[in-house]
Short mmCIF file of C-alpha atoms in Angstrom, two decimals:
data_model
loop_
_atom_site.label_atom_id
_atom_site.label_comp_id
_atom_site.label_asym_id
_atom_site.label_seq_id
_atom_site.Cartn_x
_atom_site.Cartn_y
_atom_site.Cartn_z
CA MET V 197 14.61 -24.18 -32.06
CA SER V 198 13.90 -27.58 -30.49
CA ILE V 199 13.23 -28.40 -26.57
CA THR V 200 16.40 -29.68 -24.73
CA ILE V 201 17.15 -30.52 -21.50
CA ASN V 202 20.77 -29.17 -20.72
CA ILE V 203 23.32 -31.34 -19.38
CA TRP V 204 26.02 -29.03 -18.03
CA ILE V 205 29.23 -30.56 -18.48
CA ASN V 206 31.76 -30.78 -15.38
CA GLU V 207 35.34 -32.48 -15.16
CA GLU V 208 33.51 -35.82 -14.28
CA ARG V 209 30.96 -35.93 -17.12
CA TYR V 210 33.57 -34.69 -19.43
CA GLU V 211 35.57 -37.75 -18.49
CA LYS V 212 32.93 -40.24 -18.77
CA LEU V 213 32.05 -38.77 -22.27
CA GLN V 214 35.85 -38.91 -23.15
CA LYS V 215 36.10 -42.11 -22.29
CA ALA V 216 33.04 -43.21 -24.26
CA GLY V 217 34.53 -41.23 -27.30
CA LEU V 218 31.67 -39.14 -26.98
CA ALA V 219 33.64 -36.20 -26.35
CA SER V 220 32.40 -34.13 -29.30
CA MET V 221 29.11 -34.64 -28.62
CA ALA V 222 29.44 -31.73 -25.89
CA GLU V 223 29.24 -27.97 -27.22
CA GLU V 224 30.34 -24.52 -26.31
CA ALA V 225 27.34 -22.99 -25.01
CA LEU V 226 28.39 -20.20 -22.54
CA ALA V 227 31.77 -18.37 -22.42
CA GLY V 228 33.60 -21.53 -22.92
CA LEU V 229 31.42 -23.73 -20.60
CA LYS V 230 30.27 -26.95 -22.38
CA VAL V 231 26.78 -28.73 -22.19
CA ILE V 232 24.91 -31.57 -24.31
CA LYS V 233 21.84 -30.85 -25.38
CA VAL V 234 19.10 -33.53 -24.99
CA PRO V 235 16.21 -33.08 -27.02
CA CYS V 236 12.70 -33.29 -26.32
CA THR V 237 9.34 -33.59 -27.68
CA GLU V 238 6.38 -31.11 -26.46
CA GLU V 239 4.59 -34.17 -24.75
CA GLN V 240 8.08 -35.18 -23.10
CA LYS V 241 8.40 -31.57 -22.10
CA ASP V 242 5.21 -32.15 -20.52
CA LYS V 243 5.70 -35.21 -18.57
CA VAL V 244 9.14 -34.33 -17.54
CA LEU V 245 7.78 -30.97 -15.66
CA LYS V 246 4.22 -33.23 -14.23
CA VAL V 247 6.80 -35.72 -12.92
CA PHE V 248 9.63 -33.29 -11.50
CA PRO V 249 7.57 -30.45 -10.17
CA THR V 250 10.50 -28.00 -9.39
CA ALA V 251 11.84 -27.97 -13.14
CA LYS V 252 10.95 -25.00 -15.00
CA TYR V 253 10.59 -25.00 -18.71
CA ASP V 254 12.64 -21.76 -19.81
CA SER V 255 10.30 -20.68 -22.92
CA ALA V 256 11.35 -17.22 -23.69
CA THR V 257 15.07 -17.65 -23.52
CA THR V 258 16.57 -20.65 -23.80
CA ARG V 259 13.68 -23.02 -24.60
CA SER V 260 15.08 -25.41 -22.34
CA ILE V 261 13.50 -27.42 -19.37
CA GLU V 262 15.32 -26.49 -15.81
CA LEU V 263 16.10 -27.02 -12.56
CA LEU V 264 16.14 -30.52 -12.69
CA PRO V 265 17.36 -32.53 -9.79
CA ARG V 266 21.02 -33.18 -10.02
CA GLU V 267 20.49 -37.37 -9.73
CA VAL V 268 17.61 -36.84 -12.38
CA LYS V 269 20.20 -35.15 -14.83
CA ASP V 270 22.72 -37.82 -13.98
CA LYS V 271 20.55 -40.46 -14.86
CA ILE V 272 19.69 -38.75 -18.34
CA PHE V 273 23.40 -38.51 -19.05
CA ASP V 274 24.29 -42.18 -18.31
CA LEU V 275 21.72 -43.08 -20.64
CA VAL V 276 23.31 -40.44 -23.18
CA VAL V 277 26.41 -42.56 -22.09
CA GLU V 278 24.67 -45.72 -22.26
CA LYS V 279 23.06 -45.39 -25.94
CA GLN V 280 25.45 -43.52 -27.53
CA SER V 281 22.99 -41.00 -28.30
CA MET V 282 21.18 -37.90 -27.45
CA ASP V 283 17.57 -39.42 -27.83
CA VAL V 284 17.04 -41.14 -24.80
CA MET V 285 14.46 -39.37 -23.25
CA GLU V 286 11.33 -42.02 -24.37
CA ASP V 287 13.52 -44.94 -22.49
CA PHE V 288 14.17 -42.23 -19.69
CA LEU V 289 10.17 -41.43 -19.39
CA LYS V 290 9.31 -45.31 -19.58
CA ASN V 291 10.13 -45.60 -15.54
CA TYR V 292 8.47 -42.55 -14.63
CA MET Q 176 12.22 16.50 8.33
CA THR Q 177 9.58 16.04 6.07
CA TYR Q 178 9.50 12.81 3.90
CA ILE Q 179 7.13 12.87 1.04
CA GLY Q 180 6.17 9.60 -0.63
CA HIS Q 181 3.95 8.37 -3.52
CA GLY Q 182 1.12 10.45 -4.53
CA GLY Q 183 2.40 13.72 -2.86
CA LYS Q 184 1.67 12.21 1.14
CA GLU Q 185 4.14 12.26 3.73
CA ILE Q 186 5.50 8.77 4.34
CA VAL Q 187 3.31 6.99 6.90
CA GLU Q 188 4.47 5.75 9.98
CA ARG Q 189 1.90 3.77 12.19
CA VAL Q 190 4.04 2.63 14.87
CA LEU Q 191 2.44 2.90 18.84
CA GLU Q 192 5.44 3.60 21.32
CA PRO Q 193 5.91 0.90 23.57
CA GLU Q 194 4.37 2.50 26.37
CA LYS Q 195 0.87 3.08 24.95
CA ALA Q 196 1.10 -0.14 22.70
CA ALA Q 197 0.07 -2.40 25.92
CA GLU Q 198 -2.49 -0.78 26.94
CA ALA Q 199 -3.89 0.01 23.40
CA ILE Q 200 -4.34 -3.60 22.67
CA LYS Q 201 -6.13 -4.55 26.27
CA GLY Q 202 -9.57 -6.18 25.37
CA LEU Q 203 -9.08 -6.46 21.84
CA THR Q 204 -10.00 -9.57 20.19
CA PRO Q 205 -7.09 -11.32 18.73
CA VAL Q 206 -7.05 -12.44 15.21
CA PRO Q 207 -4.15 -14.88 14.42
CA ILE Q 208 -2.84 -13.73 10.70
CA ARG Q 209 -0.65 -15.47 8.31
CA GLY Q 210 2.93 -14.33 6.97
CA GLN Q 211 1.83 -12.65 4.10
CA ILE Q 212 -0.25 -10.09 6.22
CA ALA Q 213 2.00 -9.75 8.52
CA ARG Q 214 4.84 -8.87 5.96
CA GLU Q 215 2.32 -6.26 4.78
CA ILE Q 216 1.46 -4.90 8.05
CA ILE Q 217 5.28 -3.95 8.50
CA ASP Q 218 5.23 -2.33 4.97
CA ILE Q 219 2.26 -0.16 5.86
CA ALA Q 220 3.33 0.89 9.19
CA TYR Q 221 6.67 2.26 8.12
CA GLY Q 222 5.49 3.46 5.00
CA PHE Q 223 6.55 1.21 2.03
CA PHE Q 224 3.18 1.73 0.97
CA THR Q 225 2.80 5.41 1.73
CA PRO Q 226 -0.26 6.64 1.20
CA LEU Q 227 -1.66 3.54 2.67
CA GLU Q 228 -2.23 3.55 6.07
CA GLY Q 229 -4.21 0.49 6.15
CA PHE Q 230 -6.21 -2.45 4.29
CA MET Q 231 -8.05 -0.95 1.51
CA THR Q 232 -11.85 -1.09 1.50
CA ARG Q 233 -14.46 -1.54 -1.22
CA ALA Q 234 -14.09 1.95 -3.09
CA ASP Q 235 -10.20 1.78 -2.84
CA VAL Q 236 -10.12 -2.01 -4.38
CA GLU Q 237 -12.71 -1.34 -7.00
CA GLY Q 238 -10.60 2.00 -8.03
CA VAL Q 239 -7.46 -0.21 -8.13
CA CYS Q 240 -9.10 -3.32 -9.99
CA ASN Q 241 -10.85 -0.49 -12.40
CA GLU Q 242 -8.88 1.98 -12.98
CA MET Q 243 -5.73 1.69 -11.57
CA LYS Q 244 -6.16 4.26 -8.78
CA LEU Q 245 -6.95 4.21 -5.18
CA ALA Q 246 -10.38 6.18 -3.97
CA ASN Q 247 -8.45 9.45 -3.42
CA GLY Q 248 -7.02 9.24 -7.22
CA VAL Q 249 -3.65 8.20 -6.38
CA LEU Q 250 -2.10 5.61 -8.86
CA TRP Q 251 -2.09 1.93 -7.33
CA PRO Q 252 -1.98 -1.57 -9.80
CA ILE Q 253 -2.45 -4.19 -6.66
CA PRO Q 254 -5.21 -4.46 -4.34
CA ILE Q 255 -3.46 -4.83 -0.72
CA VAL Q 256 -6.53 -6.53 1.36
CA PHE Q 257 -7.14 -8.51 4.43
CA ASP Q 258 -9.08 -11.08 4.32
CA ILE Q 259 -11.11 -13.03 6.67
CA SER Q 260 -14.02 -16.04 6.19
CA THR Q 261 -17.30 -15.52 7.43
CA GLU Q 262 -17.41 -18.33 10.11
CA GLU Q 263 -13.78 -16.18 11.98
CA ILE Q 264 -16.22 -12.95 11.74
CA ASN Q 265 -19.24 -14.78 12.90
CA GLU Q 266 -17.28 -16.78 15.71
CA LYS Q 267 -15.46 -14.20 17.03
CA GLY Q 268 -18.68 -11.40 16.45
CA ILE Q 269 -16.55 -9.06 14.50
CA LYS Q 270 -18.31 -6.13 13.41
CA GLU Q 271 -17.26 -2.47 11.43
CA GLY Q 272 -16.52 -0.19 14.21
CA ASP Q 273 -14.35 -2.85 16.15
CA LYS Q 274 -10.81 -3.09 16.79
CA LEU Q 275 -9.22 -6.03 16.50
CA LEU Q 276 -5.77 -7.56 17.79
CA LEU Q 277 -3.48 -9.42 14.89
CA THR Q 278 -1.36 -11.56 15.95
CA TYR Q 279 1.70 -13.75 14.72
CA GLN Q 280 3.68 -16.19 15.77
CA ASP Q 281 1.52 -15.72 18.78
CA LYS Q 282 2.86 -12.55 19.59
CA PRO Q 283 0.57 -9.38 19.03
CA MET Q 284 1.39 -7.76 16.14
CA ALA Q 285 -0.80 -4.80 15.20
CA ILE Q 286 -4.33 -3.35 15.56
CA LEU Q 287 -6.58 -3.47 13.32
CA GLU Q 288 -9.53 -0.49 12.77
CA VAL Q 289 -12.74 -2.34 11.38
CA GLU Q 290 -14.05 0.43 8.91
CA GLU Q 291 -15.35 -1.64 6.58
CA ILE Q 292 -16.52 -5.56 5.89
CA PHE Q 293 -17.22 -6.73 2.57
CA THR Q 294 -16.94 -8.76 -0.41
CA TYR Q 295 -15.26 -8.70 -3.71
CA ASP Q 296 -15.75 -10.80 -6.61
CA LYS Q 297 -12.28 -12.95 -6.93
CA GLN Q 298 -12.31 -13.90 -10.12
CA GLU Q 299 -12.93 -10.32 -11.52
CA MET Q 300 -10.00 -8.85 -9.15
CA ALA Q 301 -7.74 -11.75 -10.70
CA GLN Q 302 -9.09 -10.65 -14.51
CA LYS Q 303 -8.40 -6.75 -13.65
CA VAL Q 304 -5.15 -6.80 -12.19
CA TYR Q 305 -3.67 -9.93 -14.05
CA GLY Q 306 -5.33 -10.09 -16.91
CA THR Q 307 -5.95 -13.79 -16.91
CA THR Q 308 -8.84 -15.80 -14.45
CA GLU Q 309 -6.59 -19.05 -14.82
CA ASP Q 310 -5.56 -20.58 -11.70
CA LYS Q 311 -1.87 -21.34 -13.03
CA HIS Q 312 -0.79 -18.09 -12.57
CA PRO Q 313 0.64 -17.41 -8.95
CA GLY Q 314 -1.09 -14.09 -8.00
CA VAL Q 315 -4.50 -15.37 -9.18
CA ALA Q 316 -3.72 -18.61 -7.29
CA ARG Q 317 -3.06 -16.33 -4.64
CA THR Q 318 -6.02 -14.03 -5.61
CA TYR Q 319 -8.32 -17.36 -5.39
CA ASN Q 320 -6.92 -18.70 -1.95
CA TYR Q 321 -8.32 -15.43 -0.04
CA LYS Q 322 -11.05 -16.35 2.44
CA ASP Q 323 -14.69 -15.09 1.45
CA LYS Q 324 -14.61 -11.66 3.07
CA PHE Q 325 -12.27 -8.41 3.47
CA ILE Q 326 -12.10 -6.08 6.39
CA GLY Q 327 -10.76 -2.59 5.03
CA GLY Q 328 -9.08 -0.29 7.87
CA LYS Q 329 -6.16 1.46 9.37
CA ILE Q 330 -3.57 -0.82 11.09
CA THR Q 331 -1.20 0.37 13.86
CA LEU Q 332 1.59 -1.62 14.82
CA VAL Q 333 2.36 -2.38 18.63
CA ASN Q 334 5.14 -4.75 18.28
CA PRO Q 335 8.09 -3.87 15.95
CA PRO Q 336 9.67 -6.78 14.35
CA LYS Q 337 13.02 -7.51 15.22
CA ILE Q 338 14.60 -8.57 11.90
CA ASN Q 339 16.77 -11.69 12.29
CA PRO Q 340 20.54 -12.21 10.79
CA PRO Q 341 21.92 -11.85 8.09
CA PHE Q 342 18.83 -9.76 6.84
CA ASP Q 343 18.85 -7.09 10.06
CA GLU Q 344 21.96 -5.21 8.24
CA PHE Q 345 19.78 -4.85 5.42
CA PHE Q 346 16.48 -3.42 6.53
CA PHE Q 347 15.68 -0.17 6.32
CA THR Q 348 12.80 1.91 6.79
CA PRO Q 349 11.83 4.35 3.69
CA LYS Q 350 12.86 7.39 6.40
CA GLN Q 351 15.83 4.92 7.44
CA LEU Q 352 17.16 4.44 3.86
CA ARG Q 353 16.26 8.20 2.72
CA GLN Q 354 18.74 9.36 5.70
CA LYS Q 355 21.25 7.09 4.27
CA PHE Q 356 21.22 8.79 0.84
CA ALA Q 357 21.28 11.93 2.28
CA GLU Q 358 24.44 10.79 3.83
CA LYS Q 359 26.15 9.42 1.04
CA GLY Q 360 25.47 12.36 -1.14
CA TRP Q 361 23.49 10.71 -3.14
CA GLN Q 362 21.55 12.68 -5.52
CA ARG Q 363 19.61 10.06 -7.73
CA ILE Q 364 19.47 6.52 -6.88
CA VAL Q 365 18.37 3.59 -9.35
CA ALA Q 366 16.20 0.49 -7.96
CA HIS Q 367 17.64 -3.44 -8.97
CA GLN Q 368 14.33 -5.32 -8.18
CA THR Q 369 15.61 -8.71 -7.28
CA ARG Q 370 15.07 -12.31 -6.43
CA ASN Q 371 18.01 -13.94 -7.49
CA VAL Q 372 21.81 -14.61 -6.86
CA PRO Q 373 23.13 -12.11 -8.78
CA HIS Q 374 25.00 -13.59 -12.09
CA THR Q 375 27.22 -10.81 -14.52
CA GLY Q 376 24.14 -10.10 -16.44
CA HIS Q 377 22.20 -8.48 -13.63
CA GLU Q 378 25.69 -6.58 -12.74
CA TRP Q 379 26.03 -5.31 -15.90
CA LEU Q 380 22.09 -4.42 -15.95
CA MET Q 381 22.72 -2.58 -12.95
CA LYS Q 382 26.12 -0.71 -14.25
CA GLY Q 383 24.00 0.08 -17.18
CA ALA Q 384 21.26 1.65 -14.97
CA TRP Q 385 24.07 3.63 -13.18
CA LEU Q 386 25.28 5.28 -16.68
CA SER Q 387 22.18 6.29 -17.31
CA THR Q 388 20.55 7.21 -14.38
CA HIS Q 389 23.80 9.27 -13.49
CA GLY Q 390 23.45 11.12 -16.78
CA GLU Q 391 24.27 14.57 -17.22
CA LEU Q 392 25.83 14.78 -13.40
CA PRO Q 393 29.63 15.93 -12.61
CA VAL Q 394 31.86 12.93 -12.17
CA GLU Q 395 34.13 14.74 -9.87
CA LYS Q 396 31.66 13.26 -6.87
CA THR Q 397 29.40 10.31 -6.51
CA LEU Q 398 26.43 11.52 -6.81
CA THR Q 399 24.53 8.66 -8.15
CA GLY Q 400 24.08 4.98 -6.27
CA VAL Q 401 22.48 1.81 -7.46
CA LEU Q 402 20.29 0.40 -4.64
CA VAL Q 403 19.53 -3.38 -4.98
CA ASN Q 404 16.05 -3.99 -3.12
CA ALA Q 405 15.63 -7.65 -2.82
CA ILE Q 406 12.07 -9.06 -2.39
CA ILE Q 407 11.80 -11.24 0.63
CA GLY Q 408 8.83 -12.94 1.08
CA GLU Q 409 6.72 -16.68 0.17
CA LYS Q 410 9.28 -19.20 -1.43
CA ARG Q 411 9.04 -21.81 -3.11
CA LYS Q 412 10.75 -25.19 -3.63
CA GLY Q 413 13.49 -24.60 -6.24
CA ASP Q 414 13.94 -20.64 -5.30
CA TYR Q 415 17.67 -19.58 -4.23
CA ILE Q 416 17.18 -19.10 -0.52
CA ASP Q 417 16.88 -15.82 0.77
CA GLU Q 418 20.08 -15.78 2.31
CA ALA Q 419 22.01 -16.02 -0.67
CA ILE Q 420 20.24 -13.60 -2.77
CA VAL Q 421 21.04 -10.75 0.07
CA LEU Q 422 24.41 -11.72 0.88
CA CYS Q 423 25.60 -12.68 -3.08
CA HIS Q 424 24.34 -9.01 -3.72
CA ASP Q 425 25.85 -7.59 -1.13
CA VAL Q 426 29.23 -9.44 -1.97
CA LEU Q 427 28.99 -7.59 -5.64
CA ARG Q 428 30.83 -4.58 -3.82
CA LYS Q 429 32.59 -6.23 -0.99
CA ALA Q 430 34.48 -7.95 -3.84
CA GLY Q 431 35.18 -4.79 -5.32
CA TYR Q 432 32.59 -5.47 -8.54
CA PHE Q 433 31.21 -2.13 -7.30
CA ARG Q 434 32.99 0.37 -5.81
CA GLU Q 435 32.18 0.97 -2.09
CA ASP Q 436 30.19 4.62 -2.24
CA VAL Q 437 28.03 3.32 -4.97
CA HIS Q 438 26.25 0.27 -4.35
CA LEU Q 439 23.99 -0.99 -1.42
CA THR Q 440 22.09 -3.95 -0.77
CA SER Q 441 18.51 -3.50 0.90
CA ILE Q 442 15.37 -5.91 1.38
CA THR Q 443 11.58 -5.17 1.34
CA LEU Q 444 9.23 -7.90 2.46
CA TRP Q 445 6.76 -8.57 0.07
CA ASP Q 446 5.42 -11.63 -1.66
CA MET Q 447 5.54 -11.35 -5.36
CA ARG Q 448 2.05 -11.52 -7.27
CA TYR Q 449 4.08 -11.73 -10.46
CA ALA Q 450 1.45 -9.14 -12.36
CA GLY Q 451 3.88 -8.24 -14.83
CA PRO Q 452 3.58 -4.68 -15.82
CA LYS Q 453 0.68 -3.85 -12.98
CA GLU Q 454 3.33 -5.51 -10.42
CA ALA Q 455 6.50 -3.36 -12.37
CA VAL Q 456 3.75 -0.39 -11.53
CA PHE Q 457 3.64 -1.06 -7.97
CA HIS Q 458 7.87 -1.30 -7.87
CA ALA Q 459 7.88 1.64 -8.97
CA ILE Q 460 5.51 2.92 -6.03
CA LEU Q 461 7.29 1.01 -3.61
CA ARG Q 462 11.03 2.42 -4.19
CA SER Q 463 9.44 5.99 -4.85
CA ASN Q 464 8.42 5.93 -1.24
CA LEU Q 465 12.38 4.27 -0.42
CA GLY Q 466 13.13 7.71 -1.65
CA LEU Q 467 14.65 6.52 -5.10
CA THR Q 468 14.70 8.61 -8.01
CA HIS Q 469 15.01 6.49 -10.96
CA HIS Q 470 13.73 2.62 -11.06
CA MET Q 471 15.63 -0.25 -13.64
CA PHE Q 472 13.19 -2.62 -15.30
CA GLY Q 473 14.66 -5.51 -17.56
CA ARG Q 474 13.16 -8.27 -19.76
CA ASP Q 475 10.12 -9.85 -18.40
CA HIS Q 476 9.87 -7.91 -15.18
CA ALA Q 477 7.50 -9.66 -12.74
CA GLY Q 478 6.63 -11.66 -15.38
CA VAL Q 479 5.55 -15.27 -15.15
CA GLY Q 480 5.33 -18.09 -18.07
CA THR Q 481 3.76 -16.32 -21.04
CA TYR Q 482 0.74 -14.37 -19.41
CA TYR Q 483 2.52 -10.81 -20.55
CA ASP Q 484 4.81 -9.54 -23.49
CA PRO Q 485 8.59 -9.05 -22.33
CA TYR Q 486 8.21 -5.49 -22.64
CA ASP Q 487 4.61 -5.12 -21.31
CA ALA Q 488 6.18 -3.94 -18.30
CA HIS Q 489 8.22 -1.02 -20.29
CA ARG Q 490 5.12 0.09 -22.35
CA ILE Q 491 2.91 0.54 -19.23
CA PHE Q 492 4.74 3.49 -18.05
CA ASP Q 493 3.29 5.28 -21.69
CA GLN Q 494 0.32 5.34 -20.13
CA ILE Q 495 1.06 6.68 -16.72
CA PRO Q 496 -0.14 10.19 -16.38
CA GLU Q 497 2.45 12.91 -16.13
CA GLY Q 498 3.49 13.42 -12.12
CA ALA Q 499 1.31 10.28 -10.99
CA LEU Q 500 4.56 8.64 -10.32
CA ASN Q 501 7.95 10.23 -8.69
CA ILE Q 502 10.38 7.98 -10.13
CA LYS Q 503 11.71 7.63 -13.82
CA PRO Q 504 11.51 4.16 -15.34
CA ILE Q 505 15.43 3.22 -17.20
CA ARG Q 506 14.43 0.67 -19.73
CA VAL Q 507 16.60 -1.99 -20.85
CA LEU Q 508 17.08 -4.68 -22.89
CA ALA Q 509 19.45 -7.89 -21.90
CA TRP Q 510 22.95 -8.30 -21.53
CA TRP Q 511 24.30 -11.61 -23.58
CA TYR Q 512 27.61 -13.03 -23.27
CA CYS Q 513 28.69 -12.41 -27.22
CA PRO Q 514 31.82 -14.95 -28.21
CA ILE Q 515 33.12 -12.41 -30.65
CA CYS Q 516 33.46 -9.31 -28.40
CA GLY Q 517 34.76 -11.72 -25.66
CA GLU Q 518 32.90 -10.18 -22.87
CA VAL Q 519 28.98 -9.75 -21.53
CA THR Q 520 27.34 -7.08 -23.42
CA TYR Q 521 24.27 -5.06 -24.09
CA SER Q 522 21.98 -6.61 -26.50
CA GLY Q 523 21.36 -3.23 -27.62
CA LEU Q 524 24.63 -2.56 -28.93
CA CYS Q 525 26.16 -5.56 -30.13
CA GLY Q 526 25.84 -6.82 -33.69
CA HIS Q 527 26.77 -10.37 -33.31
CA LYS Q 528 23.16 -11.37 -32.89
CA GLU Q 529 23.61 -14.80 -34.29
CA HIS Q 530 26.84 -15.48 -32.56
CA SER Q 531 25.15 -14.50 -28.63
CA GLN Q 532 24.75 -16.76 -26.01
CA ASN Q 533 21.78 -15.59 -23.79
CA PHE Q 534 21.64 -16.75 -20.44
CA SER Q 535 18.93 -16.26 -17.72
CA GLY Q 536 18.96 -16.60 -13.96
CA THR Q 537 17.09 -20.06 -14.38
CA LEU Q 538 20.04 -21.21 -16.51
CA ILE Q 539 22.69 -20.31 -14.22
CA ARG Q 540 20.50 -21.70 -11.75
CA SER Q 541 20.34 -24.95 -13.22
CA ILE Q 542 24.16 -25.00 -14.06
CA ILE Q 543 24.84 -24.88 -10.12
CA GLN Q 544 22.20 -27.06 -9.43
CA ASP Q 545 24.33 -29.34 -11.79
CA GLY Q 546 27.45 -29.07 -9.28
CA VAL Q 547 29.41 -27.04 -12.06
CA LYS Q 548 31.09 -23.90 -11.11
CA PRO Q 549 30.24 -21.21 -14.23
CA PRO Q 550 33.21 -19.12 -15.95
CA ARG Q 551 34.27 -15.95 -14.22
CA LEU Q 552 32.45 -13.76 -17.39
CA ILE Q 553 29.50 -15.08 -16.08
CA PHE Q 554 29.51 -15.54 -12.41
CA ARG Q 555 31.41 -13.89 -10.11
CA PRO Q 556 33.77 -16.52 -8.26
CA GLU Q 557 32.96 -15.22 -4.96
CA VAL Q 558 29.47 -15.20 -5.71
CA PHE Q 559 30.03 -18.98 -6.36
CA ASP Q 560 31.82 -19.44 -3.13
CA LEU Q 561 29.11 -17.42 -0.99
CA ILE Q 562 26.66 -19.23 -2.54
CA MET Q 563 28.18 -22.89 -1.59
CA GLU Q 564 28.83 -21.33 1.99
CA CYS Q 565 25.23 -20.15 2.29
CA ALA Q 566 23.97 -23.68 1.11
CA GLU Q 567 26.31 -25.03 4.14
CA LYS Q 568 24.86 -22.24 6.68
CA TYR Q 569 21.40 -21.44 6.30
CA GLY Q 570 20.11 -23.91 3.48
CA PHE Q 571 20.84 -27.38 5.31
CA GLY Q 572 23.40 -28.07 2.27
CA SER Q 573 21.37 -26.31 -0.25
CA ALA Q 574 21.49 -23.06 -2.11
CA PHE Q 575 17.99 -23.35 -3.06
CA VAL Q 576 14.58 -23.78 -0.96
CA THR Q 577 13.88 -27.50 0.67
CA ASP Q 578 11.28 -28.79 2.21
CA ARG Q 579 13.33 -28.70 5.05
CA TYR Q 580 14.41 -25.15 4.73
CA LEU Q 581 11.03 -24.30 4.32
CA LYS Q 582 9.91 -25.87 7.74
CA GLU Q 583 13.39 -25.18 9.75
CA ARG Q 584 14.92 -21.61 8.72
CA ASN Q 585 15.20 -18.97 10.94
CA PRO Q 586 12.72 -16.60 10.17
CA VAL Q 587 13.36 -13.13 8.60
CA PHE Q 588 11.58 -11.79 11.66
CA SER Q 589 10.51 -12.21 14.75
CA LEU Q 590 8.14 -10.56 17.23
CA PRO Q 591 9.38 -9.98 20.59
CA ASP Q 592 7.32 -10.94 23.91
CA MET Q 593 5.12 -8.03 25.01
CA LYS Q 594 3.25 -8.11 27.84
CA TYR Q 595 -0.34 -7.21 28.11
#
């Protein structure tokens, strides 16, 4: 199981995905709640945790980075939509 | 009525009557204390930490670190110490046999009888209590932050705290809580330890633990209760705000997810040490002093990072000699959402592991932080709405602890003015 950043999909985000023709990227994760899972390498995970100290890596349950500030998630989400790809963390972390 | 607590000792209460208190503190050397120590004074003075009557002496600390026992042989896993710097000792001329006036929020709080001034190797303390010397472990970091000397001795509360709203209706001393259980007719009470706003995984943990606890008792009367005991202490940025934790647990009953006569919410003041299995034993002791008969332990109880195996906190109870602890552990696995069963279900029963959808408190926080309302099967709408209300009312717009909350929040308790 690879490390991911879970971006939970509310209506606003789902609309953006639909407009970009990316709605199929969202997968059902929890009792019908949709999520997109942005993959991270081990190094990227360490950098994310260093740059955003409130974030936590849930190593036990989901192997995902959680509790990133919403505006950070929005930026990652916007990059996914712009690049039409989940593979955005390298680009995202260039700014930090 | 006699109330017997941990170690077979009577519940400790060390609170001086107001008319005697002013006289007793006259002329004593004042020593300001920080929040952790103030919270532990309240715990000692009202008997949450029975049989402790004060901060530990060196013999107690040694016993706790080496054998998980106090000097008198009673089971105890975590040192409760009063740290002080050599500079402060010298500056104030503090010596054994003195009495000190401990002050908090610039008000008198308690008398500390200086029975012993001692040093202890903090690295050794960390290794023996937490199983590591890495300062990334928050309990170890707390240990390393202690000043270089310790004072052991009895404390007496001279200025009982006023618990501020909304916490006031959830604070009960061990004696008050035992009276409450008697009024409710509860013969068995199971503890749910929490630092989280409840999702349905927590709700089902409590319901499962209630069923285990109730066991063979008759069903016509409510003889068994669930006590939610929220740990209120030092906060870290990103935690849920305390007000949301307590009020959201309480709303589970108010909204009918628990019957009125089986559920009660309460608080204990304590700064989590994240000592995993050792902290599980400490929580069991604490709740036995509150009068509980059973304590539920889930996955990775009081753990942090990967320092402990998720079920170390279960296994440690196998090593505790019979009779050393007057409370039964209820050991449980996680509850998960199963799309095949179409419900939140117990992982120890559900046969659809490959389809299971795990959820943790952290994951739910992440969803809420994303501004997304989780499905009601995962998170009760009443709880979600109340979180949002708490964010506005207590959290300066955030349900999670921020710098502003840390600086400007209303304190959990205040010390009244006192003339002396």
